[in-house]
PDB file of C-alpha atoms in Angstrom:
ATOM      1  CA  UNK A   1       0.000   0.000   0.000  1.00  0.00           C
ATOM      2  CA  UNK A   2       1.345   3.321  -0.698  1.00  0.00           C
ATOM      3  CA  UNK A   3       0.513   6.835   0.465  1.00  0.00           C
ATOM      4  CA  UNK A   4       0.743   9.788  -1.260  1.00  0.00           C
ATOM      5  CA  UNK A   5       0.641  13.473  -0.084  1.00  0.00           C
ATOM      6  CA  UNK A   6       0.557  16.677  -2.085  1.00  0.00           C
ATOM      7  CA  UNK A   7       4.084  17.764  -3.070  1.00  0.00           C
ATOM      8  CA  UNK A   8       5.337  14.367  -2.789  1.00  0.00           C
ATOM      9  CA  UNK A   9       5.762  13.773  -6.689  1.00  0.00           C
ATOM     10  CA  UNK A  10       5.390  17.219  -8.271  1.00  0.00           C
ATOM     11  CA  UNK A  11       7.780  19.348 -10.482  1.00  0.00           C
ATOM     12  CA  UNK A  12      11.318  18.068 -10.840  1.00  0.00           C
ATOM     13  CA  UNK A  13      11.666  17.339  -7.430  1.00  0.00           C
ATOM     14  CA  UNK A  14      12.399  13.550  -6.399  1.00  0.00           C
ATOM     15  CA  UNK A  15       8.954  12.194  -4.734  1.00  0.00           C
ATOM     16  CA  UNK A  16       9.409   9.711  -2.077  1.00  0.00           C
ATOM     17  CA  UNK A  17       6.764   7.119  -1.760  1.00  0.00           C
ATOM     18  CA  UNK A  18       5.644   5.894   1.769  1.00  0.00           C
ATOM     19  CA  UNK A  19       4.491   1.922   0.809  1.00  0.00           C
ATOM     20  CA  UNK A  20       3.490  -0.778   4.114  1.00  0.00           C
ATOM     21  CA  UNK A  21       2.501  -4.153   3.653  1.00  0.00           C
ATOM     22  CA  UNK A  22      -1.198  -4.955   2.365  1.00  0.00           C
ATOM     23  CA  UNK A  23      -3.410  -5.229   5.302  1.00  0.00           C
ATOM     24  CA  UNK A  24      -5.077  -8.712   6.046  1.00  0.00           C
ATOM     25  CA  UNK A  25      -8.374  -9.509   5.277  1.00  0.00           C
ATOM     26  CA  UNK A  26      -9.915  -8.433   8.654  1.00  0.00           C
ATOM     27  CA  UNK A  27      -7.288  -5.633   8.960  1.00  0.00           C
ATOM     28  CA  UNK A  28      -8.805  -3.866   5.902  1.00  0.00           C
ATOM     29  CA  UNK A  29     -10.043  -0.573   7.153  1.00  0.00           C
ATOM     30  CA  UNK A  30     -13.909   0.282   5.642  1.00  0.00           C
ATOM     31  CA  UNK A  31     -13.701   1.856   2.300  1.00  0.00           C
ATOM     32  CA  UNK A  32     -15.759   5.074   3.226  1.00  0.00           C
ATOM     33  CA  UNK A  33     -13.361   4.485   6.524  1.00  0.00           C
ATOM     34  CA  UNK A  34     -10.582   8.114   6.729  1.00  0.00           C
ATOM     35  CA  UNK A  35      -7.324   6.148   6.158  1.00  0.00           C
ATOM     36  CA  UNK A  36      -5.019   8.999   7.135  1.00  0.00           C
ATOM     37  CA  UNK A  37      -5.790  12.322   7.501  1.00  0.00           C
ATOM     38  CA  UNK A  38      -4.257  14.245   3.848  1.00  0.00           C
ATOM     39  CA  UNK A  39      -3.765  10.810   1.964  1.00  0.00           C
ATOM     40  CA  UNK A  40      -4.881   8.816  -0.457  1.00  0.00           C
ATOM     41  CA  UNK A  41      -3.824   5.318  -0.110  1.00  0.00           C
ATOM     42  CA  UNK A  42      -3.404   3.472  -3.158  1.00  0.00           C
ATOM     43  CA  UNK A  43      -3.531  -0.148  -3.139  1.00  0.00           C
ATOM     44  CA  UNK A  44      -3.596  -3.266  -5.781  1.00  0.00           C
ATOM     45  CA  UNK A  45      -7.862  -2.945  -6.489  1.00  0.00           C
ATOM     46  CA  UNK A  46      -8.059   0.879  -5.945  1.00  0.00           C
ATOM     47  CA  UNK A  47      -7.922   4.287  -4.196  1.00  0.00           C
ATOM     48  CA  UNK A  48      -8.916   4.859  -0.532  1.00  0.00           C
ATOM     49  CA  UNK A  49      -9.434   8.318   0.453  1.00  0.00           C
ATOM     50  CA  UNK A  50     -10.101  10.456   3.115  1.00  0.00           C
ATOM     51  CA  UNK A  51     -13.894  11.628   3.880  1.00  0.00           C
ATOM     52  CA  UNK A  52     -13.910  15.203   3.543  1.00  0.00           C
ATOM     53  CA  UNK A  53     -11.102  15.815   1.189  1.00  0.00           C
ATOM     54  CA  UNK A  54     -11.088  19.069  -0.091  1.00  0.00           C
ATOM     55  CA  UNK A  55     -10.960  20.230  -3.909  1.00  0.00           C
ATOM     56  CA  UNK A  56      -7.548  21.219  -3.974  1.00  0.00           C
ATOM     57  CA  UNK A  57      -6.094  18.127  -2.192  1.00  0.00           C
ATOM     58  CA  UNK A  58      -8.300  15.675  -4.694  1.00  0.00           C
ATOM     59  CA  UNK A  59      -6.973  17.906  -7.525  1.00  0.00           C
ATOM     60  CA  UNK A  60      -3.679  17.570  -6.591  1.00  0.00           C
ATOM     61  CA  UNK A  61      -3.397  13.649  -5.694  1.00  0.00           C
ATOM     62  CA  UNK A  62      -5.153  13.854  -9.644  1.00  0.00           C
ATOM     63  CA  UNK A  63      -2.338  15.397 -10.634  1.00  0.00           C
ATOM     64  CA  UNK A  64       0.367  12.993  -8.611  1.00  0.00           C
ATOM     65  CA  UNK A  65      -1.501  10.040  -9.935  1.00  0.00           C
ATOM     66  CA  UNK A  66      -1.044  11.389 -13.328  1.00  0.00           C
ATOM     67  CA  UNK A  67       2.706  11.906 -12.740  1.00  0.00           C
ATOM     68  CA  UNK A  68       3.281   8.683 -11.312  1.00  0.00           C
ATOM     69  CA  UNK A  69       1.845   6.755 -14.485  1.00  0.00           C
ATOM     70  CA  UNK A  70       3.746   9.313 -16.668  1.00  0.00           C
ATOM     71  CA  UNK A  71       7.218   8.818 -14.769  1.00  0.00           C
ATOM     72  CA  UNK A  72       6.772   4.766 -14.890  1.00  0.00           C
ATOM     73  CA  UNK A  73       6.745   4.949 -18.025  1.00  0.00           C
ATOM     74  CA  UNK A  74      10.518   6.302 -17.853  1.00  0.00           C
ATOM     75  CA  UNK A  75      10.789   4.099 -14.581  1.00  0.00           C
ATOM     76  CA  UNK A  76      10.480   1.115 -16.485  1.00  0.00           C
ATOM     77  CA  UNK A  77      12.296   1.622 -19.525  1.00  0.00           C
ATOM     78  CA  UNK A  78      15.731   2.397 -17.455  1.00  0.00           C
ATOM     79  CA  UNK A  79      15.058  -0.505 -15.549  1.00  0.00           C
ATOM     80  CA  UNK A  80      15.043  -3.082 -18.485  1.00  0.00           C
ATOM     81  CA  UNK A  81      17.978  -1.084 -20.245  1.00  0.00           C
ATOM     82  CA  UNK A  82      20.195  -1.229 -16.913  1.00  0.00           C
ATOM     83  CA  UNK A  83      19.214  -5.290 -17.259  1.00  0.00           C
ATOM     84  CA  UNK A  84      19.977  -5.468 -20.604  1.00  0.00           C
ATOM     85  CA  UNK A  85      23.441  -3.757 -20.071  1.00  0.00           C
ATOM     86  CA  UNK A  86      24.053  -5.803 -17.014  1.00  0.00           C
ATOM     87  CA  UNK A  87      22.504  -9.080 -16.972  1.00  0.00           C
ATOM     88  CA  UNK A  88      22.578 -10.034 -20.394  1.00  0.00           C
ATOM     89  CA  UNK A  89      22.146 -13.970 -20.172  1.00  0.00           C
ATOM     90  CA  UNK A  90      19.365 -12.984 -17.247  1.00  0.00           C
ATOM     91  CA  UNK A  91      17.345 -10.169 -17.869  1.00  0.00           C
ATOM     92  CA  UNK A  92      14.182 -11.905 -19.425  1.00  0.00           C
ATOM     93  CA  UNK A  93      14.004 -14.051 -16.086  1.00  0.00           C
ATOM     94  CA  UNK A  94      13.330 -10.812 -14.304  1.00  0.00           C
ATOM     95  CA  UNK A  95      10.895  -9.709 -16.264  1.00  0.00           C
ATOM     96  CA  UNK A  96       8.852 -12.883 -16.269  1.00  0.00           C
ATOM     97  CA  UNK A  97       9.299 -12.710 -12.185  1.00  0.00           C
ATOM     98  CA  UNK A  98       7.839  -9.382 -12.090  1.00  0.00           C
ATOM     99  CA  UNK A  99       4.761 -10.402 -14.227  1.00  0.00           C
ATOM    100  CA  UNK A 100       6.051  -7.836 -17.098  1.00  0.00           C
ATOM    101  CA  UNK A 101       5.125  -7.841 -20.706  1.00  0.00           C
ATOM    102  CA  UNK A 102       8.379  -7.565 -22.957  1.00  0.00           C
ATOM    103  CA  UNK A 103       7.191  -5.770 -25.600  1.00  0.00           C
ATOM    104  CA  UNK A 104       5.945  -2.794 -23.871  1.00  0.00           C
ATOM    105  CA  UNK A 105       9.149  -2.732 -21.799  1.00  0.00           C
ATOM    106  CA  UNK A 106      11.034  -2.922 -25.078  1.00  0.00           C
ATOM    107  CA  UNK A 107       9.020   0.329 -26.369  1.00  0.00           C
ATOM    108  CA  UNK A 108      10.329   1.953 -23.076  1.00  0.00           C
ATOM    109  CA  UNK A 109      13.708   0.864 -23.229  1.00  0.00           C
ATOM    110  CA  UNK A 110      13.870   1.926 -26.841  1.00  0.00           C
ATOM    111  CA  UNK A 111      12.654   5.596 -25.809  1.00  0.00           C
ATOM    112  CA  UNK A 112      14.649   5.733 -22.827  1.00  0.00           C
ATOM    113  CA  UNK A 113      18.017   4.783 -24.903  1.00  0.00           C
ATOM    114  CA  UNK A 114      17.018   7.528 -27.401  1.00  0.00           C
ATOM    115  CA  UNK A 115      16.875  10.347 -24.826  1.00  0.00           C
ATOM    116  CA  UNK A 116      20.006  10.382 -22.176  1.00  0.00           C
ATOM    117  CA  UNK A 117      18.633  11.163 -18.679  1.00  0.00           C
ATOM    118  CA  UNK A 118      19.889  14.695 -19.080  1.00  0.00           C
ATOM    119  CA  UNK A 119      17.836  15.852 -22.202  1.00  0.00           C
ATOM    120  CA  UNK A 120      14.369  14.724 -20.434  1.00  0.00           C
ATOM    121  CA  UNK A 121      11.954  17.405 -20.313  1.00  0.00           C
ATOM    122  CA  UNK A 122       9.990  17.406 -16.710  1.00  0.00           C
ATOM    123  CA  UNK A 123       7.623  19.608 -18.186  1.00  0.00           C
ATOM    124  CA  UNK A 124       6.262  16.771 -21.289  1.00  0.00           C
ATOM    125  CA  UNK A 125       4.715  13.346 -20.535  1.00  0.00           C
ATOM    126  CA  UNK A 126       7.189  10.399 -21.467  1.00  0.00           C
ATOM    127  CA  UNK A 127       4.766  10.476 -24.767  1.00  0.00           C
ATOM    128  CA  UNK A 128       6.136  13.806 -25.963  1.00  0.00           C
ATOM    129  CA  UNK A 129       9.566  11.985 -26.384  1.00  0.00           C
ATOM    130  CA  UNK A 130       7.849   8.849 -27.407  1.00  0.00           C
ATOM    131  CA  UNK A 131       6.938  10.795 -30.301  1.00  0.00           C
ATOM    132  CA  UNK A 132      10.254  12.629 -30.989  1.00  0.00           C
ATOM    133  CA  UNK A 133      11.973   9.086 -30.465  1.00  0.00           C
ATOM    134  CA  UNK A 134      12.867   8.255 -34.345  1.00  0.00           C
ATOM    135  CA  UNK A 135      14.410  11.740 -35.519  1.00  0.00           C
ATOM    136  CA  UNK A 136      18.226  12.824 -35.473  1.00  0.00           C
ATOM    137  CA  UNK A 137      19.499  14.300 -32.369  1.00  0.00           C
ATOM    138  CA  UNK A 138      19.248  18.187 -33.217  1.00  0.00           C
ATOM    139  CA  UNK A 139      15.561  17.799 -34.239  1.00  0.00           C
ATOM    140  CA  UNK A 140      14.443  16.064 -31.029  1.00  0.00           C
ATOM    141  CA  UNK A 141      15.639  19.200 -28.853  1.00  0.00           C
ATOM    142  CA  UNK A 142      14.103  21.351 -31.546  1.00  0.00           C
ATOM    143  CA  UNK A 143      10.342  19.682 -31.354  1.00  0.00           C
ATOM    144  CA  UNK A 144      11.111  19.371 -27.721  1.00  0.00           C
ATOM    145  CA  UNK A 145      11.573  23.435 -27.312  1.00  0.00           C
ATOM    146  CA  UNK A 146       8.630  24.342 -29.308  1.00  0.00           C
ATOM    147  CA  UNK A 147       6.152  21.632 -27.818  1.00  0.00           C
ATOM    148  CA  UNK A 148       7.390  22.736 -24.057  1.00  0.00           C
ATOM    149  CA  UNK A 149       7.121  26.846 -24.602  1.00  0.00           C
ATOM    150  CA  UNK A 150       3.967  26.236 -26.185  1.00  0.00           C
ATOM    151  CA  UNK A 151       2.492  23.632 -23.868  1.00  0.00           C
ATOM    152  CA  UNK A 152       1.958  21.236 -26.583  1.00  0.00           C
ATOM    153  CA  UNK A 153      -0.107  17.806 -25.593  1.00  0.00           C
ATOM    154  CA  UNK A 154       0.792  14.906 -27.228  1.00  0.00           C
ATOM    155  CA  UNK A 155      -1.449  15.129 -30.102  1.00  0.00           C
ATOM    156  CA  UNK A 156      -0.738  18.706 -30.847  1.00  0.00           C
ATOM    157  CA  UNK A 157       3.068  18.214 -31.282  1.00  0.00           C
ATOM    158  CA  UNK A 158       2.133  14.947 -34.044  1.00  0.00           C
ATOM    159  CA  UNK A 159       0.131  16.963 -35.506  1.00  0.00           C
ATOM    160  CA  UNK A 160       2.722  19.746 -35.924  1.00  0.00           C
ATOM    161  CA  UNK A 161       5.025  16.955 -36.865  1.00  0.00           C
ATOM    162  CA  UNK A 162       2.760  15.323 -39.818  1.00  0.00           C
ATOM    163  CA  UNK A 163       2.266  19.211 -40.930  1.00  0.00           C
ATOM    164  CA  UNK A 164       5.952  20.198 -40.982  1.00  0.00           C
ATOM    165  CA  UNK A 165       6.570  16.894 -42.830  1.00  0.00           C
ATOM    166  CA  UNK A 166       3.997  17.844 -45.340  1.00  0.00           C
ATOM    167  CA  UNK A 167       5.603  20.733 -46.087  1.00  0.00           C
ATOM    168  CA  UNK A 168       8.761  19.897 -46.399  1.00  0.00           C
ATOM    169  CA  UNK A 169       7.280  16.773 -49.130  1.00  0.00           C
ATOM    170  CA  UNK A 170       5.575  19.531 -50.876  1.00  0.00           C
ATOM    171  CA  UNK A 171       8.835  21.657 -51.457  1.00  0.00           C
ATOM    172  CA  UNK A 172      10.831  18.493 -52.526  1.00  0.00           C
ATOM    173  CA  UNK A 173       8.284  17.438 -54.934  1.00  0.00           C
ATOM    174  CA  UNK A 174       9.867  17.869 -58.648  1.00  0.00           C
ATOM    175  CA  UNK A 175       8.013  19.082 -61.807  1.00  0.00           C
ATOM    176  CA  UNK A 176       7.335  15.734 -63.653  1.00  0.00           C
ATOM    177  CA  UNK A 177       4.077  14.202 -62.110  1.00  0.00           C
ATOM    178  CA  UNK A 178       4.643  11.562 -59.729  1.00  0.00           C
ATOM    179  CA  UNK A 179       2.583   8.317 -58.597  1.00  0.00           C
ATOM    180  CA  UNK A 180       1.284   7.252 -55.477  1.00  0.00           C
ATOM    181  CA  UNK A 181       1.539   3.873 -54.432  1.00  0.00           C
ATOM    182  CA  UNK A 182      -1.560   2.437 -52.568  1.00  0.00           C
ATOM    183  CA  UNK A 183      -0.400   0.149 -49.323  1.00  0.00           C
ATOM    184  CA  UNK A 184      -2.146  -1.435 -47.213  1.00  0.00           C
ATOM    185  CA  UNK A 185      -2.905  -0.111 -43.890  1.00  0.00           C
ATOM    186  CA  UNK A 186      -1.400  -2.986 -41.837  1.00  0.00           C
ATOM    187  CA  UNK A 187       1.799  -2.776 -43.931  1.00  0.00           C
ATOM    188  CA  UNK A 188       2.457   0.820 -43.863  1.00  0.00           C
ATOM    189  CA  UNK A 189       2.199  -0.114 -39.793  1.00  0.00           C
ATOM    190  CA  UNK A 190       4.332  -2.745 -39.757  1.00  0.00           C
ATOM    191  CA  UNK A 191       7.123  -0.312 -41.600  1.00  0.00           C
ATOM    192  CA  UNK A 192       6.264   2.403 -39.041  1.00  0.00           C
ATOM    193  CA  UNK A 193       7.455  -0.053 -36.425  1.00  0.00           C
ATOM    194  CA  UNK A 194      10.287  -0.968 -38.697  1.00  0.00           C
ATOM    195  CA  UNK A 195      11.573   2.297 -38.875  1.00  0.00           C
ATOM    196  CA  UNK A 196      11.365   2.790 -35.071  1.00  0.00           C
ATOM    197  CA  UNK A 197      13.009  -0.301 -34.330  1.00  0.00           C
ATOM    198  CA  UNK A 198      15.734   0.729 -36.400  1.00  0.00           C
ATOM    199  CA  UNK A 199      15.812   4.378 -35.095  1.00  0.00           C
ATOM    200  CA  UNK A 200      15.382   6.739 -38.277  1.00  0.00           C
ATOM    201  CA  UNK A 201      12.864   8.883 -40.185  1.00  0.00           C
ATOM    202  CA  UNK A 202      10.011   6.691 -41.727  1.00  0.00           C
ATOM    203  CA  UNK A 203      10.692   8.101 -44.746  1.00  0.00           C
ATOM    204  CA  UNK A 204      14.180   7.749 -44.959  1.00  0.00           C
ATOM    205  CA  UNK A 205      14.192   3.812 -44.100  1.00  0.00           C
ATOM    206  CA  UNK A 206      11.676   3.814 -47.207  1.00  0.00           C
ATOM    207  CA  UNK A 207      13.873   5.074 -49.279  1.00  0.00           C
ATOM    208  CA  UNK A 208      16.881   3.352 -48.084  1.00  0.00           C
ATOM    209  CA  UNK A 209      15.059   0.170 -48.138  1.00  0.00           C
ATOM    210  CA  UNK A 210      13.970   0.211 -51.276  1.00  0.00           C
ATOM    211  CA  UNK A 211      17.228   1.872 -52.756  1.00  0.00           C
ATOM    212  CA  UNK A 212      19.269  -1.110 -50.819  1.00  0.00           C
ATOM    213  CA  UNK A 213      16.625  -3.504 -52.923  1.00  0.00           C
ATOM    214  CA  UNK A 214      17.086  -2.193 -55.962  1.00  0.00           C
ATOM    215  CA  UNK A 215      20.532  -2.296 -55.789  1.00  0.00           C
ATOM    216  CA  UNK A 216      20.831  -5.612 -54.989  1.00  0.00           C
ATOM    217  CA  UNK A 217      18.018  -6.407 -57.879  1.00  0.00           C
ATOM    218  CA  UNK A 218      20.666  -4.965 -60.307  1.00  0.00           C
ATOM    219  CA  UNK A 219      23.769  -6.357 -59.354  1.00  0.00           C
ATOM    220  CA  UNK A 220      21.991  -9.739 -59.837  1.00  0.00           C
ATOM    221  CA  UNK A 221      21.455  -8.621 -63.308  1.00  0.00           C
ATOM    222  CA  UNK A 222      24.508  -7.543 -63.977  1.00  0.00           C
ATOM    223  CA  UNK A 223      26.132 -10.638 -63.017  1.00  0.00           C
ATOM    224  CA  UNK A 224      23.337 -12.850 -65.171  1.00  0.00           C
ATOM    225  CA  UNK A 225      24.278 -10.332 -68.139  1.00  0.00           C
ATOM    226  CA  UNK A 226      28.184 -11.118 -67.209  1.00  0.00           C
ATOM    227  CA  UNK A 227      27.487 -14.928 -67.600  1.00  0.00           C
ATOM    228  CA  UNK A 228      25.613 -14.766 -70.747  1.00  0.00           C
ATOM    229  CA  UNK A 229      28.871 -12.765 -72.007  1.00  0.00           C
ATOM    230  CA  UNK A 230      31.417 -15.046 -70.845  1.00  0.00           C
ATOM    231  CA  UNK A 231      29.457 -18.212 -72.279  1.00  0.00           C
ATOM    232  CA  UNK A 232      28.318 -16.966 -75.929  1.00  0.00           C
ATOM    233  CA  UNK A 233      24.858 -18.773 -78.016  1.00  0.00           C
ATOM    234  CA  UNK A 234      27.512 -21.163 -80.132  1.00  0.00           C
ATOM    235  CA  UNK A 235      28.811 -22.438 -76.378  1.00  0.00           C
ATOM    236  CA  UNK A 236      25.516 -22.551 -74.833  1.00  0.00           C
ATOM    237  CA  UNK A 237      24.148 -24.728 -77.518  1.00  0.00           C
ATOM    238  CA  UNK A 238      26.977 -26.952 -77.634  1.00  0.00           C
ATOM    239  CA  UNK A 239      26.656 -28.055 -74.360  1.00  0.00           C
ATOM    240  CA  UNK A 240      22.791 -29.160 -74.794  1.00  0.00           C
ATOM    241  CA  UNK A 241      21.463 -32.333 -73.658  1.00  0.00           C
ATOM    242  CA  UNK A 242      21.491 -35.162 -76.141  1.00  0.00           C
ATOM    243  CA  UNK A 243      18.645 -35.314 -78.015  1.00  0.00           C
ATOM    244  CA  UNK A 244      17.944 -31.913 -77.003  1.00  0.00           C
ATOM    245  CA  UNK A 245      16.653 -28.867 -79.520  1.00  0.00           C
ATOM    246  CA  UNK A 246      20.438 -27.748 -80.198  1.00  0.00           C
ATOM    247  CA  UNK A 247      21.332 -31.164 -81.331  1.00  0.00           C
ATOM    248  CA  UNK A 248      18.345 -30.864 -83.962  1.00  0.00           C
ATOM    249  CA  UNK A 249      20.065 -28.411 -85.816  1.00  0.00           C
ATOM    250  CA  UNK A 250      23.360 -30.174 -86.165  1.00  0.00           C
ATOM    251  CA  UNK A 251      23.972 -31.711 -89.642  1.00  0.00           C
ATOM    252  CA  UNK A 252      23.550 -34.991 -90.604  1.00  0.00           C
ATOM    253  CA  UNK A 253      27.392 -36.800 -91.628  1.00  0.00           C
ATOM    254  CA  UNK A 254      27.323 -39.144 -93.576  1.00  0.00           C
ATOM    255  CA  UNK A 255      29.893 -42.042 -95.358  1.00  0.00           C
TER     256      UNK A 255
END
């Protein structure tokens, strides 16, 4: 059971969390029962609070709440990358002892790597950098600068994001008219999360991904192309099965 106080987890300060063991069954104080005068107890099945908590002091546990999701978030994602550094060959045993699913503690290891304790904003949600996660360096701090002096939420800096991105396809377009490919929603997706696994611009993996395709696609060719130079038609059709079609056109010897 933990108790939490206003001020306790607020700001940048370090909160400090008061926790005691669950109470027994017949220990369990009533739930319209004043736990502690100022707290709100927080326990595995729910809140218990105080009976005749004021506005401000519910408003402000609201807002402690909120942090404490928020900062878990962070919490959790330095946890598994400290395990990961540390306990290579033993890390997944940990997380199956503390009843964790992987693949959201990968998502928060993989934002947590991206953003060095130091360049954390206290002032946006561990969603603002969630969002910023794939781009280079300098344009992280930049979308981080603008989404903090104007108060951004989440889905006001992604859609500033998607706008500026616009943009910026707009001005690259070239003269000659261009098609548009039509994919699938669950692919385009599936690359989304391929480009955040590998840490770059969506856009960029495409094209990288298809240029490293392509290249590969021609180098094939050119090395078919190389054979059929190296081993000319009159070769070729020498060395064709018996009774084949490039025996038929041998001629007939005879005495």
């Amino acid at each position: 059971m933990m108790a939490i106080q206003a001020g306790d987890i607020e700001g940048s300060g370090i909160g400090q969390i008061r926790t005691s063991p669950d109470l027994a069954p017949r220990q369990r104080r009533a739930m319209g029962e004043d736990p502690r005068r100022g707290q709100v107890l927080t326990t595995k099945v729910g809140l218990q609070m105080p009976a005749g908590m004021s506005f401000d002091d519910w408003e402000k546990a609201g807002r402690q709440l909120s942090g404490i999701v928020d900062s878990s978030s962070w919490w959790l994602g330095d946890w598994l990358v400290y395990g990961k550094d540390h306990y290579t060959d033993r890390y997944q045993r940990g997380i199956r002892a503390a009843g964790l699913q992987y693949q959201t503690l990968r998502n928060y290891a993989w934002v947590s790597r991206r953003f060095d304790f130091s360049r954390r904003r206290s002032a946006l949600s561990f969603q603002h950098h969630a969002e910023l996660a794939s781009l280079p360096h300098d344009q992280q701090e930049a979308w981080l600068d603008r989404a903090e002096q104007r108060k951004w939420t989440t889905k006001q800096l992604r859609s500033a994001i998607r706008a500026a991105r616009e943009d910026e396809a707009q001005v690259r377009m070239p003269a000659e008219p261009t098609r548009r490919l039509e994919v699938p929603g669950s692919r385009l997706q599936w690359w989304h999360k391929a480009a955040e696994q590998a840490g770059v611009d969506f856009e960029r993996w495409v094209l990288v991904t298809l240029d490293s395709a392509a290249k590969e696609a021609l180098e094939a060719l050119e090395e078919l192309e190389k054979q059929e130079d190296d081993h000319g038609p009159a070769e070729r059709e020498g060395t064709a099965e018996p009774g084949g079609p490039a025996q038929s056109h041998r001629p007939a010897i005879t005495a």
